[in-house]
mmCIF file of C-alpha atoms in Angstrom:
data_model
loop_
_atom_site.group_PDB
_atom_site.id
_atom_site.type_symbol
_atom_site.label_atom_id
_atom_site.label_comp_id
_atom_site.label_asym_id
_atom_site.label_seq_id
_atom_site.Cartn_x
_atom_site.Cartn_y
_atom_site.Cartn_z
ATOM 1 C CA MET A 30 -12.920 -17.771 12.304
ATOM 2 C CA ARG A 31 -9.712 -16.675 13.095
ATOM 3 C CA ALA A 32 -7.802 -13.260 12.377
ATOM 4 C CA ALA A 33 -4.453 -11.886 13.075
ATOM 5 C CA VAL A 34 -3.827 -8.449 12.994
ATOM 6 C CA LEU A 35 -0.251 -7.606 12.302
ATOM 7 C CA LEU A 36 1.623 -4.601 14.645
ATOM 8 C CA PHE A 37 4.338 -2.595 13.376
ATOM 9 C CA PRO A 38 6.068 0.022 15.274
ATOM 10 C CA GLY A 39 3.922 3.014 14.109
ATOM 11 C CA SER A 40 0.386 1.181 13.248
ATOM 12 C CA ASN A 41 -2.074 3.249 14.395
ATOM 13 C CA ALA A 42 -5.115 1.353 12.950
ATOM 14 C CA ASP A 43 -4.563 -1.732 14.933
ATOM 15 C CA ILE A 44 -7.348 -1.070 17.581
ATOM 16 C CA GLU A 45 -10.339 -0.390 15.739
ATOM 17 C CA MET A 46 -9.199 -3.552 13.591
ATOM 18 C CA VAL A 47 -8.923 -5.859 16.004
ATOM 19 C CA GLN A 48 -12.217 -4.137 17.438
ATOM 20 C CA THR A 49 -14.092 -4.945 13.722
ATOM 21 C CA LEU A 50 -12.603 -8.499 13.241
ATOM 22 C CA ARG A 51 -13.213 -9.713 16.695
ATOM 23 C CA ASP A 52 -16.303 -7.832 18.468
ATOM 24 C CA VAL A 53 -18.142 -6.608 15.194
ATOM 25 C CA MET A 54 -17.183 -10.208 13.274
ATOM 26 C CA GLY A 55 -16.787 -12.568 16.165
ATOM 27 C CA MET A 56 -13.576 -13.864 14.936
ATOM 28 C CA ALA A 57 -10.544 -14.944 17.378
ATOM 29 C CA THR A 58 -8.386 -12.364 16.701
ATOM 30 C CA GLU A 59 -5.062 -12.228 17.893
ATOM 31 C CA VAL A 60 -2.024 -9.412 16.921
ATOM 32 C CA VAL A 61 1.370 -10.650 15.778
ATOM 33 C CA TRP A 62 4.297 -8.348 16.350
ATOM 34 C CA HIS A 63 6.204 -8.345 13.547
ATOM 35 C CA ARG A 64 9.486 -9.551 14.994
ATOM 36 C CA ASP A 65 7.058 -12.824 15.177
ATOM 37 C CA ARG A 66 7.986 -15.078 12.615
ATOM 38 C CA ALA A 67 4.759 -17.732 12.632
ATOM 39 C CA LEU A 68 1.348 -16.554 12.183
ATOM 40 C CA PRO A 69 -1.290 -18.433 15.377
ATOM 41 C CA THR A 70 -2.252 -21.901 14.001
ATOM 42 C CA GLY A 71 -5.303 -21.611 11.875
ATOM 43 C CA THR A 72 -5.002 -18.026 10.789
ATOM 44 C CA ASP A 73 -7.714 -17.541 8.058
ATOM 45 C CA LEU A 74 -7.474 -13.782 7.793
ATOM 46 C CA VAL A 75 -4.309 -11.978 8.339
ATOM 47 C CA ALA A 76 -5.000 -7.852 8.635
ATOM 48 C CA ILE A 77 -2.336 -5.523 7.936
ATOM 49 C CA PRO A 78 -3.644 -2.176 9.413
ATOM 50 C CA GLY A 79 -3.241 1.420 8.958
ATOM 51 C CA GLY A 80 -0.412 3.642 10.172
ATOM 52 C CA PHE A 81 2.770 5.110 9.924
ATOM 53 C CA SER A 82 4.835 2.371 10.390
ATOM 54 C CA TYR A 83 8.570 2.691 10.596
ATOM 55 C CA GLY A 84 7.641 6.469 10.778
ATOM 56 C CA ASP A 85 7.314 6.291 6.654
ATOM 57 C CA TYR A 86 10.696 5.891 6.409
ATOM 58 C CA LEU A 87 12.294 5.711 2.939
ATOM 59 C CA ARG A 88 8.736 4.934 1.406
ATOM 60 C CA CYS A 89 6.014 4.140 3.044
ATOM 61 C CA GLY A 90 5.792 0.538 3.746
ATOM 62 C CA ALA A 91 9.047 -0.307 2.225
ATOM 63 C CA ILE A 92 11.232 -0.979 5.675
ATOM 64 C CA SER A 93 8.037 -3.287 7.094
ATOM 65 C CA ALA A 94 8.212 -5.154 4.111
ATOM 66 C CA SER A 95 11.873 -6.766 5.331
ATOM 67 C CA SER A 96 10.410 -7.634 8.542
ATOM 68 C CA PRO A 97 10.798 -10.906 9.737
ATOM 69 C CA ILE A 98 6.990 -11.727 9.709
ATOM 70 C CA ILE A 99 6.549 -10.652 6.286
ATOM 71 C CA ALA A 100 7.912 -14.363 5.062
ATOM 72 C CA ALA A 101 5.507 -16.096 7.162
ATOM 73 C CA ILE A 102 2.428 -13.929 5.353
ATOM 74 C CA ARG A 103 3.637 -14.274 1.954
ATOM 75 C CA GLU A 104 3.668 -18.329 2.629
ATOM 76 C CA HIS A 105 -0.110 -17.567 3.690
ATOM 77 C CA ALA A 106 -0.593 -15.704 0.928
ATOM 78 C CA GLU A 107 0.845 -18.219 -1.803
ATOM 79 C CA ARG A 108 -1.172 -20.990 -0.736
ATOM 80 C CA GLY A 109 -4.374 -18.823 -0.796
ATOM 81 C CA GLY A 110 -4.770 -17.695 2.704
ATOM 82 C CA PHE A 111 -6.821 -14.659 3.028
ATOM 83 C CA VAL A 112 -5.053 -11.105 3.533
ATOM 84 C CA ILE A 113 -6.503 -7.629 3.759
ATOM 85 C CA GLY A 114 -3.877 -4.721 3.737
ATOM 86 C CA VAL A 115 -5.970 -1.098 4.679
ATOM 87 C CA CYS A 116 -4.050 1.681 3.739
ATOM 88 C CA ASN A 117 -0.527 2.000 5.413
ATOM 89 C CA GLY A 118 -1.019 -2.006 5.135
ATOM 90 C CA PHE A 119 -1.905 -1.687 1.195
ATOM 91 C CA GLN A 120 1.411 0.010 1.020
ATOM 92 C CA ILE A 121 3.182 -2.805 2.439
ATOM 93 C CA LEU A 122 1.680 -4.834 0.034
ATOM 94 C CA THR A 123 3.079 -3.174 -2.837
ATOM 95 C CA GLU A 124 6.090 -2.974 -1.108
ATOM 96 C CA THR A 125 6.376 -6.756 -0.421
ATOM 97 C CA LYS A 126 5.479 -7.409 -4.127
ATOM 98 C CA LEU A 127 2.406 -9.737 -3.062
ATOM 99 C CA LEU A 128 0.309 -6.470 -4.784
ATOM 100 C CA PRO A 129 1.095 -4.974 -8.265
ATOM 101 C CA GLY A 130 2.108 -0.820 -8.694
ATOM 102 C CA ALA A 131 3.197 1.421 -5.859
ATOM 103 C CA LEU A 132 1.365 4.097 -3.685
ATOM 104 C CA THR A 133 3.132 7.671 -4.173
ATOM 105 C CA ARG A 134 2.143 10.969 -2.748
ATOM 106 C CA ASN A 135 -1.057 12.273 -3.258
ATOM 107 C CA ALA A 136 -1.345 14.372 -6.619
ATOM 108 C CA HIS A 137 -2.324 17.358 -4.615
ATOM 109 C CA LEU A 138 0.163 16.893 -1.567
ATOM 110 C CA ARG A 139 -2.484 17.345 0.811
ATOM 111 C CA PHE A 140 -3.432 14.770 3.371
ATOM 112 C CA GLU A 141 -6.916 13.544 2.578
ATOM 113 C CA CYS A 142 -9.162 12.783 5.520
ATOM 114 C CA ARG A 143 -12.973 12.302 5.191
ATOM 115 C CA ASP A 144 -15.601 10.070 3.448
ATOM 116 C CA ILE A 145 -15.487 9.246 0.104
ATOM 117 C CA TYR A 146 -17.128 6.151 -2.345
ATOM 118 C CA VAL A 147 -15.980 3.326 -3.929
ATOM 119 C CA ARG A 148 -17.318 0.867 -6.282
ATOM 120 C CA VAL A 149 -17.200 -2.207 -6.079
ATOM 121 C CA GLU A 150 -15.532 -3.070 -9.648
ATOM 122 C CA SER A 151 -14.848 -7.257 -9.777
ATOM 123 C CA GLU A 152 -15.313 -10.492 -8.162
ATOM 124 C CA GLY A 153 -13.737 -11.687 -5.259
ATOM 125 C CA PRO A 154 -13.717 -13.003 -1.624
ATOM 126 C CA PHE A 155 -13.965 -9.422 0.173
ATOM 127 C CA SER A 156 -16.644 -8.284 -2.936
ATOM 128 C CA THR A 157 -19.906 -7.334 -2.305
ATOM 129 C CA ARG A 158 -22.136 -7.257 -5.600
ATOM 130 C CA VAL A 159 -20.501 -5.679 -8.484
ATOM 131 C CA GLY A 160 -21.344 -2.203 -9.249
ATOM 132 C CA ASP A 161 -22.014 -1.945 -5.442
ATOM 133 C CA VAL A 162 -21.013 2.153 -4.148
ATOM 134 C CA LEU A 163 -19.719 1.886 -0.783
ATOM 135 C CA ARG A 164 -19.052 5.277 1.622
ATOM 136 C CA LEU A 165 -15.894 4.672 3.530
ATOM 137 C CA PRO A 166 -13.422 7.201 5.303
ATOM 138 C CA ILE A 167 -9.946 7.695 3.832
ATOM 139 C CA ALA A 168 -6.917 9.089 6.032
ATOM 140 C CA HIS A 169 -3.803 9.485 3.712
ATOM 141 C CA ALA A 170 -1.379 11.717 2.075
ATOM 142 C CA GLU A 171 -0.003 8.855 0.178
ATOM 143 C CA GLY A 172 -2.232 6.954 -1.422
ATOM 144 C CA CYS A 173 -2.116 7.802 -5.330
ATOM 145 C CA TYR A 174 -2.024 4.393 -6.851
ATOM 146 C CA PHE A 175 0.697 3.874 -9.712
ATOM 147 C CA ALA A 176 1.286 1.377 -12.132
ATOM 148 C CA ASP A 177 3.071 1.483 -15.685
ATOM 149 C CA GLU A 178 0.443 1.106 -18.762
ATOM 150 C CA THR A 179 1.815 -2.422 -19.104
ATOM 151 C CA THR A 180 0.805 -3.725 -15.491
ATOM 152 C CA LEU A 181 -2.179 -1.692 -15.689
ATOM 153 C CA ALA A 182 -3.295 -3.685 -18.968
ATOM 154 C CA GLN A 183 -2.284 -6.910 -16.706
ATOM 155 C CA ILE A 184 -4.360 -6.479 -13.522
ATOM 156 C CA GLU A 185 -7.501 -5.114 -15.246
ATOM 157 C CA ASP A 186 -9.903 -7.892 -13.947
ATOM 158 C CA LYS A 187 -7.943 -7.466 -10.535
ATOM 159 C CA VAL A 188 -8.939 -3.608 -10.300
ATOM 160 C CA ALA A 189 -11.487 -4.306 -6.586
ATOM 161 C CA LEU A 190 -12.305 -0.573 -5.853
ATOM 162 C CA ARG A 191 -12.293 2.899 -8.038
ATOM 163 C CA TYR A 192 -13.196 5.939 -6.177
ATOM 164 C CA CYS A 193 -16.452 7.343 -7.904
ATOM 165 C CA THR A 194 -19.164 9.578 -6.937
ATOM 166 C CA GLN A 195 -22.190 9.114 -4.453
ATOM 167 C CA ASN A 196 -24.156 7.571 -7.744
ATOM 168 C CA GLY A 197 -21.280 5.388 -8.668
ATOM 169 C CA GLU A 198 -19.793 7.308 -11.545
ATOM 170 C CA VAL A 199 -15.925 6.988 -11.816
ATOM 171 C CA THR A 200 -15.106 10.685 -12.629
ATOM 172 C CA PRO A 201 -11.861 12.721 -11.776
ATOM 173 C CA ASP A 202 -13.498 14.897 -9.298
ATOM 174 C CA ALA A 203 -14.545 12.075 -7.459
ATOM 175 C CA ASN A 204 -10.061 10.809 -7.092
ATOM 176 C CA PRO A 205 -9.239 12.372 -3.616
ATOM 177 C CA ASN A 206 -5.929 11.269 -4.679
ATOM 178 C CA GLY A 207 -4.679 11.085 -8.250
ATOM 179 C CA SER A 208 -4.559 7.228 -8.211
ATOM 180 C CA VAL A 209 -4.612 6.209 -11.940
ATOM 181 C CA GLN A 210 -7.657 5.342 -13.156
ATOM 182 C CA ASN A 211 -9.275 5.995 -9.967
ATOM 183 C CA ILE A 212 -7.754 2.887 -8.302
ATOM 184 C CA ALA A 213 -8.660 2.375 -4.829
ATOM 185 C CA GLY A 214 -7.984 -1.168 -4.332
ATOM 186 C CA ILE A 215 -6.598 -4.154 -6.179
ATOM 187 C CA TYR A 216 -6.572 -8.235 -5.803
ATOM 188 C CA GLY A 217 -3.885 -9.927 -5.749
ATOM 189 C CA GLY A 218 -2.896 -13.764 -4.937
ATOM 190 C CA PRO A 219 -3.344 -16.939 -6.464
ATOM 191 C CA GLU A 220 -7.034 -16.628 -5.712
ATOM 192 C CA ARG A 221 -7.549 -13.041 -5.542
ATOM 193 C CA ASN A 222 -7.371 -14.101 -1.813
ATOM 194 C CA VAL A 223 -4.903 -10.994 -1.555
ATOM 195 C CA LEU A 224 -6.610 -7.296 -1.425
ATOM 196 C CA GLY A 225 -5.109 -4.298 -0.849
ATOM 197 C CA LEU A 226 -7.048 -0.823 -0.298
ATOM 198 C CA MET A 227 -6.570 2.894 0.956
ATOM 199 C CA PRO A 228 -10.106 3.329 2.390
ATOM 200 C CA HIS A 229 -10.382 2.382 5.896
ATOM 201 C CA PRO A 230 -13.584 -0.078 5.982
ATOM 202 C CA GLU A 231 -12.431 -0.841 9.824
ATOM 203 C CA ARG A 232 -13.512 2.937 10.503
ATOM 204 C CA MET A 233 -17.347 2.067 8.900
ATOM 205 C CA SER A 234 -18.280 -1.086 10.900
ATOM 206 C CA GLU A 235 -20.636 -0.517 13.054
ATOM 207 C CA THR A 236 -23.785 2.361 13.307
ATOM 208 C CA LEU A 237 -21.686 4.258 16.068
ATOM 209 C CA HIS A 238 -19.264 5.121 12.951
ATOM 210 C CA GLY A 239 -21.630 6.752 10.865
ATOM 211 C CA GLY A 240 -21.989 3.692 8.883
ATOM 212 C CA ARG A 241 -22.030 0.246 8.231
ATOM 213 C CA ASP A 242 -20.660 -0.240 4.586
ATOM 214 C CA GLY A 243 -17.058 -1.001 5.689
ATOM 215 C CA ARG A 244 -18.605 -4.073 7.505
ATOM 216 C CA GLN A 245 -19.535 -5.607 3.966
ATOM 217 C CA LEU A 246 -16.352 -6.370 3.073
ATOM 218 C CA PHE A 247 -15.463 -8.245 6.313
ATOM 219 C CA GLU A 248 -18.850 -9.962 6.487
ATOM 220 C CA ALA A 249 -17.941 -11.241 2.587
ATOM 221 C CA VAL A 250 -14.544 -12.274 3.532
ATOM 222 C CA SER A 251 -16.244 -14.458 6.578
ATOM 223 C CA ARG A 252 -18.972 -16.170 4.100
ATOM 224 C CA ALA A 253 -15.743 -17.136 1.965
ATOM 225 C CA ILE A 254 -13.939 -18.411 5.006
ATOM 226 C CA THR A 255 -16.993 -20.427 5.837
ATOM 227 C CA THR A 256 -17.554 -21.536 2.227
ATOM 228 C CA ARG A 257 -13.851 -23.184 2.348
ATOM 229 C CA SER A 258 -14.118 -24.786 5.626
ATOM 230 C CA THR A 259 -17.187 -26.394 4.551
ATOM 231 C CA ALA A 260 -15.514 -27.473 1.202
ATOM 232 C CA ALA A 261 -12.538 -28.887 2.690
ATOM 233 C CA MET B 22 35.241 2.624 0.566
ATOM 234 C CA LYS B 23 31.865 4.625 0.076
ATOM 235 C CA ALA B 24 28.845 4.332 -1.985
ATOM 236 C CA THR B 25 26.559 6.898 -3.521
ATOM 237 C CA VAL B 26 23.364 5.560 -4.636
ATOM 238 C CA TYR B 27 20.843 8.109 -6.131
ATOM 239 C CA VAL B 28 17.240 7.585 -6.140
ATOM 240 C CA ARG B 29 15.093 9.440 -8.874
ATOM 241 C CA LEU B 30 11.164 8.932 -9.647
ATOM 242 C CA LYS B 31 10.951 6.959 -13.031
ATOM 243 C CA ALA B 32 9.924 10.113 -15.761
ATOM 244 C CA GLU B 33 6.410 8.782 -15.822
ATOM 245 C CA VAL B 34 5.721 8.868 -12.286
ATOM 246 C CA LEU B 35 4.024 12.273 -11.082
ATOM 247 C CA ASP B 36 6.558 14.170 -8.472
ATOM 248 C CA PRO B 37 3.694 16.838 -6.638
ATOM 249 C CA GLN B 38 6.601 17.625 -4.913
ATOM 250 C CA GLY B 39 8.719 18.595 -7.477
ATOM 251 C CA ASP B 40 5.818 20.685 -8.831
ATOM 252 C CA ALA B 41 5.096 22.830 -5.637
ATOM 253 C CA VAL B 42 8.870 23.288 -5.379
ATOM 254 C CA ARG B 43 8.576 24.643 -8.979
ATOM 255 C CA ARG B 44 5.974 26.846 -8.226
ATOM 256 C CA ALA B 45 7.781 28.589 -4.978
ATOM 257 C CA LEU B 46 10.966 29.061 -6.879
ATOM 258 C CA GLY B 47 9.099 30.741 -9.426
ATOM 259 C CA THR B 48 6.897 33.068 -6.922
ATOM 260 C CA MET B 49 10.599 33.772 -5.736
ATOM 261 C CA GLY B 50 11.597 34.999 -8.979
ATOM 262 C CA PHE B 51 13.393 32.262 -10.469
ATOM 263 C CA ASP B 52 11.082 32.077 -12.969
ATOM 264 C CA ASP B 53 12.891 30.191 -15.858
ATOM 265 C CA ILE B 54 12.918 26.867 -13.890
ATOM 266 C CA LYS B 55 10.737 24.876 -16.401
ATOM 267 C CA ASN B 56 10.752 21.365 -14.317
ATOM 268 C CA VAL B 57 11.725 20.021 -10.840
ATOM 269 C CA ARG B 58 11.982 16.664 -10.016
ATOM 270 C CA ILE B 59 12.871 15.305 -6.706
ATOM 271 C CA GLY B 60 14.862 12.084 -5.514
ATOM 272 C CA LYS B 61 17.006 10.642 -3.027
ATOM 273 C CA LEU B 62 20.706 10.425 -2.264
ATOM 274 C CA ILE B 63 21.766 7.530 -0.078
ATOM 275 C CA GLU B 64 25.261 7.553 1.027
ATOM 276 C CA LEU B 65 26.325 4.127 2.062
ATOM 277 C CA GLU B 66 29.828 3.366 4.132
ATOM 278 C CA LEU B 67 31.136 0.184 3.250
ATOM 279 C CA GLY B 68 32.725 -2.247 5.443
ATOM 280 C CA ASN B 69 35.463 -4.855 4.306
ATOM 281 C CA ALA B 70 32.874 -5.695 1.953
ATOM 282 C CA GLY B 71 33.934 -2.999 0.014
ATOM 283 C CA SER B 72 37.191 -3.736 -0.686
ATOM 284 C CA GLY B 73 36.310 -6.889 -2.853
ATOM 285 C CA ASP B 74 36.401 -6.532 -6.444
ATOM 286 C CA GLU B 75 34.027 -3.437 -7.740
ATOM 287 C CA SER B 76 31.881 -5.598 -9.677
ATOM 288 C CA SER B 77 30.915 -7.713 -7.068
ATOM 289 C CA VAL B 78 30.089 -5.030 -4.477
ATOM 290 C CA ARG B 79 27.819 -3.347 -7.245
ATOM 291 C CA SER B 80 25.901 -6.481 -8.071
ATOM 292 C CA ALA B 81 25.392 -6.936 -4.127
ATOM 293 C CA LEU B 82 24.363 -3.440 -3.901
ATOM 294 C CA GLU B 83 21.910 -3.295 -7.035
ATOM 295 C CA LYS B 84 20.260 -6.179 -5.034
ATOM 296 C CA ALA B 85 20.099 -3.786 -1.818
ATOM 297 C CA ALA B 86 18.554 -1.188 -4.312
ATOM 298 C CA ASN B 87 16.138 -3.210 -6.119
ATOM 299 C CA GLU B 88 15.149 -4.946 -2.828
ATOM 300 C CA LEU B 89 14.953 -2.200 -0.425
ATOM 301 C CA LEU B 90 16.755 1.435 -1.575
ATOM 302 C CA ALA B 91 14.368 2.073 -4.635
ATOM 303 C CA ASN B 92 11.171 0.425 -5.992
ATOM 304 C CA PRO B 93 12.117 -0.284 -8.947
ATOM 305 C CA VAL B 94 7.853 0.077 -9.567
ATOM 306 C CA ILE B 95 8.263 3.846 -9.546
ATOM 307 C CA GLU B 96 12.175 5.149 -9.421
ATOM 308 C CA ASP B 97 15.516 4.228 -11.088
ATOM 309 C CA TYR B 98 18.642 4.232 -9.433
ATOM 310 C CA GLU B 99 22.625 4.796 -10.111
ATOM 311 C CA ILE B 100 25.137 3.585 -8.177
ATOM 312 C CA THR B 101 28.677 4.932 -7.800
ATOM 313 C CA PHE B 102 31.773 4.646 -6.052
ATOM 314 C CA GLY B 103 34.441 6.718 -4.508
ATOM 315 C CA GLU B 104 35.293 8.529 -1.173
#
């Protein structure tokens, strides 16, 4: 099982992503520089880590979306290859239009750095069971998900995660950033193979992190990769 | 030739920055300012491409604005020409 972690100038959550994929999940993991034009042969999973790529200039993720490597990511995603974008990685995926909507300044303007809860809203390669509640860390100032009414109606079944209380209730108080409909993560791609989310599952993947809820997303996609290669 | 691209948040997009500025203005005594929206002004200095006819320059810049300078999901833009 092979993973590629993209690295942009200003990425800062790449090390924990590499560690989770390589050491926790046992995937052969390579770091791919944004100027590269191709993914390593046989890449099953592309991970776009968090950070402040290009210093968040213009808009978060906007400059990265025109990086040379993006064409290869688009191709990988369009033929059903798995992609996960975390935090700034989610912003990059919306800026490339691989995922719908946009991420804007948190409604209260504060940088949020704490653990929150999300509820698994739909099935997909990164999903555990629908209804599961996961405790995951967030660390962002621009995680307020926005999409217009028409888009929201179209993506209703693509919502992967919603901010919720510890008991799984989706309430305004459980929403840390003002995201429309408490959306914390969405699926895209032809086979729901692309996931973007603001919380950092790679920072909750080992007991030492204070929990292993995040690991479940990687375990799920790992099963999806195995299923696919068995079927092939 | 110079082109200016004005980028504004769409009306339905929350502008918490604008709200904070409005509140700050209120505490300074500018209490008749009812709403503040913050956008961006991007100045472009065009090379030889700018000497073409305005409509082809405009369509090139619209592509630039749609694909990079603005995010059409949340922002509208307006392009003006002039020194």
